[in-house]
Amino acid sequence: MHPKIVVLTGAGISAESGIRTFRDPNGLWEGHRPEEVATPEAFSRDPELVYRFYNARRRLLISSEVAPNAAHIALARLEQVFGDSFLLITQNVDDLHERAGSQRVIHMHGELMKKRCSFCQAVSSFDEDLTIHAKCVSCGKEGGLRPHIVWFGEMPFELDRIWSEVSGCGLFAAIGTSGVVEPAASLVHDARTSGANTICFSLESPENRGAFAEFVEGKAGDTVPPWANEMIASQP
Ligand code: APR
């Protein structure tokens, strides 16, 4: 059975948790736009730079400055109440949904707290800084480890499942995403084609605003909890 409610989250939901969004005007890191560092080409050209970028992002994520906010918690509550009728898809690589209590999350762009071996493809937890000399815990080879992240130009994870679930849902909600990165930006069209209701929550109007039946402007921490409460209260 398809879930009735599918929620897609983006960087905006984690902004109030202390993680900068991608298209933040102050989003430069060591003078680079994230899009210049998060590519297979950047990794081949300068692996140390790419390691530094992800080591820094991972350290921030586990620091005491970052914690799930009210919007993450509201979505975890929706999963608790709706069970299999609810599915969360995130473009975020942080683990704030899990830390808020969500258990069934599709990380379509990968996970910052995991690393992958380019030789044997084993995925393991990323709990120490990555270096060019780190060894894979599975095959023992050195120099093949990379963040378990979908870089620009790579294929997002679990796309067939995502398309199938979105095409069968009754309500599709997007939260804190600018609607510019494909294929996530087009999921709203797949939902609409199959007759789903659609709603978008964001601080600013996203690129794909026109595809949503409803747009709720504001911070996710303010707008998502009342909506989740309403959904819970109105269930039969
Ligand atoms: N509450 C809700 N929305 C917010 C908040 C907030 N507190 N703060 C910012 N936003 C909105 C912004 O207005 C913007 O529309 O969140 C959106 C964030 O957009 P992006 O930075 O483009 O993030 P996202 O859409 O998740 O990016 C998609 O692009 O770089 C890649 O792989 C990366 O997963 C990422 C993908």
mmCIF file of N, CA, C and O in Angstrom, residues 15-57:
data_model
loop_
_atom_site.group_PDB
_atom_site.id
_atom_site.type_symbol
_atom_site.label_atom_id
_atom_site.label_comp_id
_atom_site.label_asym_id
_atom_site.label_seq_id
_atom_site.Cartn_x
_atom_site.Cartn_y
_atom_site.Cartn_z
ATOM 1 N N ALA A 15 17.559 24.928 8.887
ATOM 2 C CA ALA A 15 18.165 26.254 9.072
ATOM 3 C C ALA A 15 18.049 26.720 10.517
ATOM 4 O O ALA A 15 18.999 27.251 11.097
ATOM 5 N N GLU A 16 16.866 26.510 11.120
ATOM 6 C CA GLU A 16 16.675 26.948 12.514
ATOM 7 C C GLU A 16 17.416 26.045 13.494
ATOM 8 O O GLU A 16 17.454 26.326 14.694
ATOM 9 N N SER A 17 18.002 24.968 12.989
ATOM 10 C CA SER A 17 18.808 24.080 13.846
ATOM 11 C C SER A 17 20.279 24.457 13.802
ATOM 12 O O SER A 17 21.113 23.783 14.406
ATOM 13 N N GLY A 18 20.612 25.478 12.998
ATOM 14 C CA GLY A 18 21.997 25.944 12.956
ATOM 15 C C GLY A 18 22.806 25.444 11.773
ATOM 16 O O GLY A 18 24.029 25.556 11.758
ATOM 17 N N ILE A 19 22.112 24.886 10.764
ATOM 18 C CA ILE A 19 22.838 24.440 9.560
ATOM 19 C C ILE A 19 22.433 25.345 8.407
ATOM 20 O O ILE A 19 21.247 25.452 8.088
ATOM 21 N N ARG A 20 23.424 25.967 7.781
ATOM 22 C CA ARG A 20 23.131 26.895 6.686
ATOM 23 C C ARG A 20 22.520 26.184 5.495
ATOM 24 O O ARG A 20 22.920 25.066 5.181
ATOM 25 N N THR A 21 21.611 26.868 4.803
ATOM 26 C CA THR A 21 21.053 26.278 3.584
ATOM 27 C C THR A 21 22.084 26.391 2.459
ATOM 28 O O THR A 21 23.068 27.116 2.579
ATOM 29 N N PHE A 22 21.820 25.678 1.370
ATOM 30 C CA PHE A 22 22.780 25.681 0.258
ATOM 31 C C PHE A 22 22.837 26.992 -0.458
ATOM 32 O O PHE A 22 23.887 27.464 -0.854
ATOM 33 N N ARG A 23 21.651 27.585 -0.648
ATOM 34 C CA ARG A 23 21.607 28.791 -1.464
ATOM 35 C C ARG A 23 21.514 30.054 -0.614
ATOM 36 O O ARG A 23 21.065 31.093 -1.068
ATOM 37 N N ASP A 24 21.974 29.919 0.623
ATOM 38 C CA ASP A 24 22.104 31.054 1.541
ATOM 39 C C ASP A 24 23.086 32.051 0.917
ATOM 40 O O ASP A 24 24.149 31.653 0.426
ATOM 41 N N PRO A 25 22.743 33.368 0.916
ATOM 42 C CA PRO A 25 23.684 34.349 0.320
ATOM 43 C C PRO A 25 25.039 34.367 1.023
ATOM 44 O O PRO A 25 26.048 34.761 0.437
ATOM 45 N N ASN A 26 25.091 33.913 2.295
ATOM 46 C CA ASN A 26 26.391 33.860 2.991
ATOM 47 C C ASN A 26 26.941 32.445 3.016
ATOM 48 O O ASN A 26 27.679 32.071 3.926
ATOM 49 N N GLY A 27 26.554 31.650 2.028
ATOM 50 C CA GLY A 27 26.865 30.214 2.087
ATOM 51 C C GLY A 27 28.243 29.805 1.581
ATOM 52 O O GLY A 27 28.482 28.618 1.386
ATOM 53 N N LEU A 28 29.161 30.768 1.383
ATOM 54 C CA LEU A 28 30.487 30.369 0.891
ATOM 55 C C LEU A 28 31.273 29.655 1.979
ATOM 56 O O LEU A 28 31.203 29.997 3.153
ATOM 57 N N TRP A 29 32.030 28.642 1.588
ATOM 58 C CA TRP A 29 32.875 27.910 2.529
ATOM 59 C C TRP A 29 34.305 27.987 1.993
ATOM 60 O O TRP A 29 34.563 27.549 0.872
ATOM 61 N N GLU A 30 35.213 28.582 2.783
ATOM 62 C CA GLU A 30 36.607 28.803 2.337
ATOM 63 C C GLU A 30 36.631 29.398 0.928
ATOM 64 O O GLU A 30 37.436 29.008 0.087
ATOM 65 N N GLY A 31 35.670 30.302 0.653
ATOM 66 C CA GLY A 31 35.651 30.965 -0.654
ATOM 67 C C GLY A 31 35.039 30.140 -1.774
ATOM 68 O O GLY A 31 35.006 30.578 -2.920
ATOM 69 N N HIS A 32 34.534 28.946 -1.451
ATOM 70 C CA HIS A 32 33.928 28.112 -2.499
ATOM 71 C C HIS A 32 32.425 28.033 -2.291
ATOM 72 O O HIS A 32 31.966 27.959 -1.148
ATOM 73 N N ARG A 33 31.688 27.968 -3.392
ATOM 74 C CA ARG A 33 30.282 27.636 -3.263
ATOM 75 C C ARG A 33 30.208 26.134 -3.043
ATOM 76 O O ARG A 33 31.005 25.386 -3.627
ATOM 77 N N PRO A 34 29.271 25.656 -2.191
ATOM 78 C CA PRO A 34 29.193 24.216 -1.959
ATOM 79 C C PRO A 34 29.103 23.416 -3.261
ATOM 80 O O PRO A 34 29.673 22.323 -3.371
ATOM 81 N N GLU A 35 28.430 23.987 -4.251
ATOM 82 C CA GLU A 35 28.284 23.275 -5.531
ATOM 83 C C GLU A 35 29.631 23.004 -6.205
ATOM 84 O O GLU A 35 29.736 22.140 -7.069
ATOM 85 N N GLU A 36 30.664 23.805 -5.827
ATOM 86 C CA GLU A 36 31.984 23.594 -6.456
ATOM 87 C C GLU A 36 32.771 22.493 -5.749
ATOM 88 O O GLU A 36 33.749 21.987 -6.286
ATOM 89 N N VAL A 37 32.351 22.171 -4.529
ATOM 90 C CA VAL A 37 33.103 21.183 -3.739
ATOM 91 C C VAL A 37 32.411 19.822 -3.785
ATOM 92 O O VAL A 37 33.067 18.786 -3.692
ATOM 93 N N ALA A 38 31.086 19.861 -3.932
ATOM 94 C CA ALA A 38 30.308 18.625 -3.875
ATOM 95 C C ALA A 38 30.161 18.009 -5.259
ATOM 96 O O ALA A 38 29.055 17.830 -5.775
ATOM 97 N N THR A 39 31.286 17.679 -5.875
ATOM 98 C CA THR A 39 31.245 17.036 -7.197
ATOM 99 C C THR A 39 32.321 15.958 -7.279
ATOM 100 O O THR A 39 33.368 16.068 -6.617
ATOM 101 N N PRO A 40 32.104 14.930 -8.119
ATOM 102 C CA PRO A 40 33.141 13.907 -8.312
ATOM 103 C C PRO A 40 34.415 14.531 -8.888
ATOM 104 O O PRO A 40 35.525 14.112 -8.551
ATOM 105 N N GLU A 41 34.248 15.570 -9.725
ATOM 106 C CA GLU A 41 35.432 16.216 -10.346
ATOM 107 C C GLU A 41 36.278 16.897 -9.276
ATOM 108 O O GLU A 41 37.518 16.800 -9.297
ATOM 109 N N ALA A 42 35.612 17.586 -8.328
ATOM 110 C CA ALA A 42 36.359 18.250 -7.256
ATOM 111 C C ALA A 42 37.109 17.208 -6.433
ATOM 112 O O ALA A 42 38.257 17.419 -6.029
ATOM 113 N N PHE A 43 36.472 16.064 -6.209
ATOM 114 C CA PHE A 43 37.095 15.014 -5.395
ATOM 115 C C PHE A 43 38.319 14.433 -6.111
ATOM 116 O O PHE A 43 39.348 14.169 -5.487
ATOM 117 N N SER A 44 38.241 14.262 -7.443
ATOM 118 C CA SER A 44 39.409 13.743 -8.176
ATOM 119 C C SER A 44 40.532 14.763 -8.192
ATOM 120 O O SER A 44 41.712 14.428 -8.076
ATOM 121 N N ARG A 45 40.136 16.048 -8.344
ATOM 122 C CA ARG A 45 41.135 17.113 -8.481
ATOM 123 C C ARG A 45 41.819 17.403 -7.155
ATOM 124 O O ARG A 45 43.026 17.547 -7.084
ATOM 125 N N ASP A 46 41.012 17.458 -6.068
ATOM 126 C CA ASP A 46 41.560 17.906 -4.789
ATOM 127 C C ASP A 46 40.836 17.189 -3.629
ATOM 128 O O ASP A 46 40.010 17.787 -2.938
ATOM 129 N N PRO A 47 41.139 15.909 -3.423
ATOM 130 C CA PRO A 47 40.405 15.160 -2.395
ATOM 131 C C PRO A 47 40.534 15.764 -1.004
ATOM 132 O O PRO A 47 39.571 15.763 -0.240
ATOM 133 N N GLU A 48 41.700 16.344 -0.694
ATOM 134 C CA GLU A 48 41.877 16.914 0.653
ATOM 135 C C GLU A 48 40.881 18.051 0.908
ATOM 136 O O GLU A 48 40.363 18.191 2.003
ATOM 137 N N LEU A 49 40.636 18.862 -0.126
ATOM 138 C CA LEU A 49 39.664 19.963 -0.001
ATOM 139 C C LEU A 49 38.267 19.401 0.296
ATOM 140 O O LEU A 49 37.561 19.881 1.184
ATOM 141 N N VAL A 50 37.895 18.377 -0.458
ATOM 142 C CA VAL A 50 36.562 17.786 -0.289
ATOM 143 C C VAL A 50 36.462 17.119 1.088
ATOM 144 O O VAL A 50 35.448 17.269 1.777
ATOM 145 N N TYR A 51 37.518 16.438 1.529
ATOM 146 C CA TYR A 51 37.516 15.854 2.879
ATOM 147 C C TYR A 51 37.348 16.953 3.928
ATOM 148 O O TYR A 51 36.575 16.811 4.864
ATOM 149 N N ARG A 52 38.085 18.062 3.759
ATOM 150 C CA ARG A 52 37.999 19.148 4.746
ATOM 151 C C ARG A 52 36.569 19.685 4.858
ATOM 152 O O ARG A 52 36.062 19.922 5.934
ATOM 153 N N PHE A 53 35.955 19.835 3.690
ATOM 154 C CA PHE A 53 34.585 20.347 3.647
ATOM 155 C C PHE A 53 33.639 19.427 4.419
ATOM 156 O O PHE A 53 32.891 19.873 5.296
ATOM 157 N N TYR A 54 33.701 18.124 4.140
ATOM 158 C CA TYR A 54 32.771 17.196 4.807
ATOM 159 C C TYR A 54 33.163 16.934 6.258
ATOM 160 O O TYR A 54 32.287 16.746 7.105
ATOM 161 N N ASN A 55 34.458 16.944 6.561
ATOM 162 C CA ASN A 55 34.864 16.796 7.967
ATOM 163 C C ASN A 55 34.301 17.957 8.791
ATOM 164 O O ASN A 55 33.798 17.762 9.894
ATOM 165 N N ALA A 56 34.356 19.163 8.212
ATOM 166 C CA ALA A 56 33.852 20.343 8.932
ATOM 167 C C ALA A 56 32.336 20.275 9.094
ATOM 168 O O ALA A 56 31.792 20.592 10.156
ATOM 169 N N ARG A 57 31.647 19.833 8.046
ATOM 170 C CA ARG A 57 30.180 19.749 8.129
ATOM 171 C C ARG A 57 29.767 18.682 9.152
ATOM 172 O O ARG A 57 28.823 18.868 9.904
#
